[in-house]
XYZ file of C-alpha atoms in Angstrom:
176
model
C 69.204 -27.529 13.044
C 66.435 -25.917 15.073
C 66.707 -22.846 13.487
C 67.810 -24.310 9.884
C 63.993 -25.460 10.200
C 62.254 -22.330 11.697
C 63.717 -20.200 8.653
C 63.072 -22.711 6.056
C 59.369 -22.076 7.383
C 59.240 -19.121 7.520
C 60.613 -18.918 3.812
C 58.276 -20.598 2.356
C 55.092 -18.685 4.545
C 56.336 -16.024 2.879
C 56.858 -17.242 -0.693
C 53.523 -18.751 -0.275
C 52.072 -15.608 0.626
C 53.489 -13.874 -2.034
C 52.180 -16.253 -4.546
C 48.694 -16.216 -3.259
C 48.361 -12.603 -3.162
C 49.371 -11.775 -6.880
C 47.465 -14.928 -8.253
C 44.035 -13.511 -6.818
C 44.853 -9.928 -8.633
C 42.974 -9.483 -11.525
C 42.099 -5.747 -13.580
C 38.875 -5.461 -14.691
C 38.630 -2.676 -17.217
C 34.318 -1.635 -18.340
C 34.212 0.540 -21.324
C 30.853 1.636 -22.989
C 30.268 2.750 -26.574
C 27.110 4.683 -27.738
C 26.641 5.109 -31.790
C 24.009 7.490 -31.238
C 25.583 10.464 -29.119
C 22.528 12.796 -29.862
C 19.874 11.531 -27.456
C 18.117 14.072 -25.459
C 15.929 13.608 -22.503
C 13.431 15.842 -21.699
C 12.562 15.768 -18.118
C 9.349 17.744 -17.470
C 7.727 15.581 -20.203
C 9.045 12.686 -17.985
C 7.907 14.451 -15.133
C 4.227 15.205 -16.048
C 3.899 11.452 -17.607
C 4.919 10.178 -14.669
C 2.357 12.994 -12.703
C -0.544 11.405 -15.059
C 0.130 7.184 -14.184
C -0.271 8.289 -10.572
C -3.308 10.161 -11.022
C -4.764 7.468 -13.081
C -3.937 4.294 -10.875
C -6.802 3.497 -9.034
C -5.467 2.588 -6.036
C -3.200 5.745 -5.390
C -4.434 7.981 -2.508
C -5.788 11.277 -3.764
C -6.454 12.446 -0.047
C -5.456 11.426 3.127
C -7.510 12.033 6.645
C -7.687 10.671 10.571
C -11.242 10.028 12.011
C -12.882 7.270 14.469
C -13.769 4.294 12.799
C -17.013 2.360 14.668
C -19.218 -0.467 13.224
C -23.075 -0.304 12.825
C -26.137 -2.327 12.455
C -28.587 -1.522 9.451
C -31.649 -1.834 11.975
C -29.311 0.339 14.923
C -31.941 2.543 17.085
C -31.515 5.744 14.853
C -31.371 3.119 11.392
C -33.942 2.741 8.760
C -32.329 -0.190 6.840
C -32.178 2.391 3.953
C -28.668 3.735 2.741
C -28.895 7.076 2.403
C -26.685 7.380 -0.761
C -28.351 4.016 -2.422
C -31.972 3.735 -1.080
C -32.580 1.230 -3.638
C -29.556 -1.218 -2.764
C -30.659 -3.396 0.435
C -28.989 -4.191 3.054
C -31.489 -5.757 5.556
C -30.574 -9.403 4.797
C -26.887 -8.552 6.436
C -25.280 -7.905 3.520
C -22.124 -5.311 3.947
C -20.210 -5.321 0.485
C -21.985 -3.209 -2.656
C -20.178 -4.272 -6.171
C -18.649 -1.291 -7.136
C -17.467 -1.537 -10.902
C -14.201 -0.690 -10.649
C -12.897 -1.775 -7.316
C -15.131 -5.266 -6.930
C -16.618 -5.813 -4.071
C -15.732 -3.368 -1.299
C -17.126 -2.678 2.473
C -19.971 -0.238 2.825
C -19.506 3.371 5.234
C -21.474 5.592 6.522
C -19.705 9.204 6.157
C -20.401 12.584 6.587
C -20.827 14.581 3.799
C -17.555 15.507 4.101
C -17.025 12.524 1.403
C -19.414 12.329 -1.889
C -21.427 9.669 -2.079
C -19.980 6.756 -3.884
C -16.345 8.022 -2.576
C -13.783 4.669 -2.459
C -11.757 4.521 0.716
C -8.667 2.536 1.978
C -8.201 1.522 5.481
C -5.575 -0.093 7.661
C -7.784 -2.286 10.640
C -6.950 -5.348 12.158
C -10.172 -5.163 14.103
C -11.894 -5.684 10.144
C -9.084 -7.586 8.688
C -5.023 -8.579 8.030
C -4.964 -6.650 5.237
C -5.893 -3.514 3.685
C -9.596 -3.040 3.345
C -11.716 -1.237 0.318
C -14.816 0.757 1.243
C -17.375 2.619 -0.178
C -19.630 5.753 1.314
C -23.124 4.805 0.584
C -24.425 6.141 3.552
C -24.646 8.976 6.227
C -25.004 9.522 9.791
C -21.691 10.672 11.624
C -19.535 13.599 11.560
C -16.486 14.879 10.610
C -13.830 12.611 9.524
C -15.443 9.640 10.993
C -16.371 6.685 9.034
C -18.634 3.740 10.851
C -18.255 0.391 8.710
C -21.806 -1.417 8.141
C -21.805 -4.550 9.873
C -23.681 -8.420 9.812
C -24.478 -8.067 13.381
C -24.359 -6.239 17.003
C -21.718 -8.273 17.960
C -19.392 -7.594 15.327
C -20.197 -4.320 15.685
C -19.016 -4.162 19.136
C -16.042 -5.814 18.699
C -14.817 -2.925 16.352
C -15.555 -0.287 19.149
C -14.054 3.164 18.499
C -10.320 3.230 16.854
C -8.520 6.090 15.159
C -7.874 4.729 12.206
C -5.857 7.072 9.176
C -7.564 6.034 5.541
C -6.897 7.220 1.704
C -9.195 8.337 -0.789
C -9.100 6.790 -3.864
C -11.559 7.659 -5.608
C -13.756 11.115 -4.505
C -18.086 10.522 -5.778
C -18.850 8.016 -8.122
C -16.184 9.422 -10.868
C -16.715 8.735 -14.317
């Protein structure tokens, strides 16, 4: 009886089995149809359009360099409150942003003259911020690839200290 049971189990494991495992086959069977078979694509044309959106974004890097990044005071030892790329635009009520017309307002650096005046950078700091941060050379005074970020005050200044920082060019002068 024992074993009457056992293969009557076993029977219907396997009968259930087989029904499971042809019930979940299906075929699936894609076909595509085209009524215009004489489509060409040119790719160099897609190529240089493609070359032209880049160079036209605004916010894709044109160059790339490495350099120190410190803060500074307008009234610093060496200072004269003046920017040496914007005489005119005053900073000796703390401000540290210039309205730039077609990035908004960004940070103001002191460069060498390594960058044009008016020259849009992108930098990567969390000493200056979480996120990405949008500068402008409007002044002069260090060397190299350095760039030293105008600041509201001494302390703040400080607190930057000396990093390496890597930063993009965006835009090279005051462009157009």
């Amino acid at each position: 009886m024992k074993r009457f049971f056992s293969r009557t189990i076993r029977l219907m494991i396997i009968i259930l089995f087989v029904m499971l495992s042809t019930s979940y086959v299906h075929v699936i069977e894609t076909k595509t149809y085209s009524s215009n078979t004489n489509k060409t694509v040119n790719l160099s044309t897609m190529a240089m359009k493609l070359e032209e959106l880049i160079e036209n974004d605004i916010y894709s890097a044109k160059d790339t360099y490495t350099g120190d990044l410190t803060g500074y005071v307008y009234n610093c030892p060496l200072c004269t409150g003046l920017l040496a790329c914007n005489w005119r635009y005053d900073v000796t009520d703390g401000k540290t942003t210039y309205p730039d017309e077609t990035y908004g307002n960004v940070r103001i650096v002191a460069s060498s003259k390594n960058l044009p005046c008016g020259t849009i950078i992108r930098f990567d700091s969390e000493r200056v911020s979480d996120e990405p941060t949008l500068a402008i050379v409007l002044d002069r005074g260090v060397r190299g690839n350095a760039l030293d970020l105008l600041s509201k005050d001494v302390d703040y200044a400080l607190t930057l200290g000396r990093s390496v920082i890597t930063y993009d060019v965006l835009r090279e002068g005051w462009g157009d």
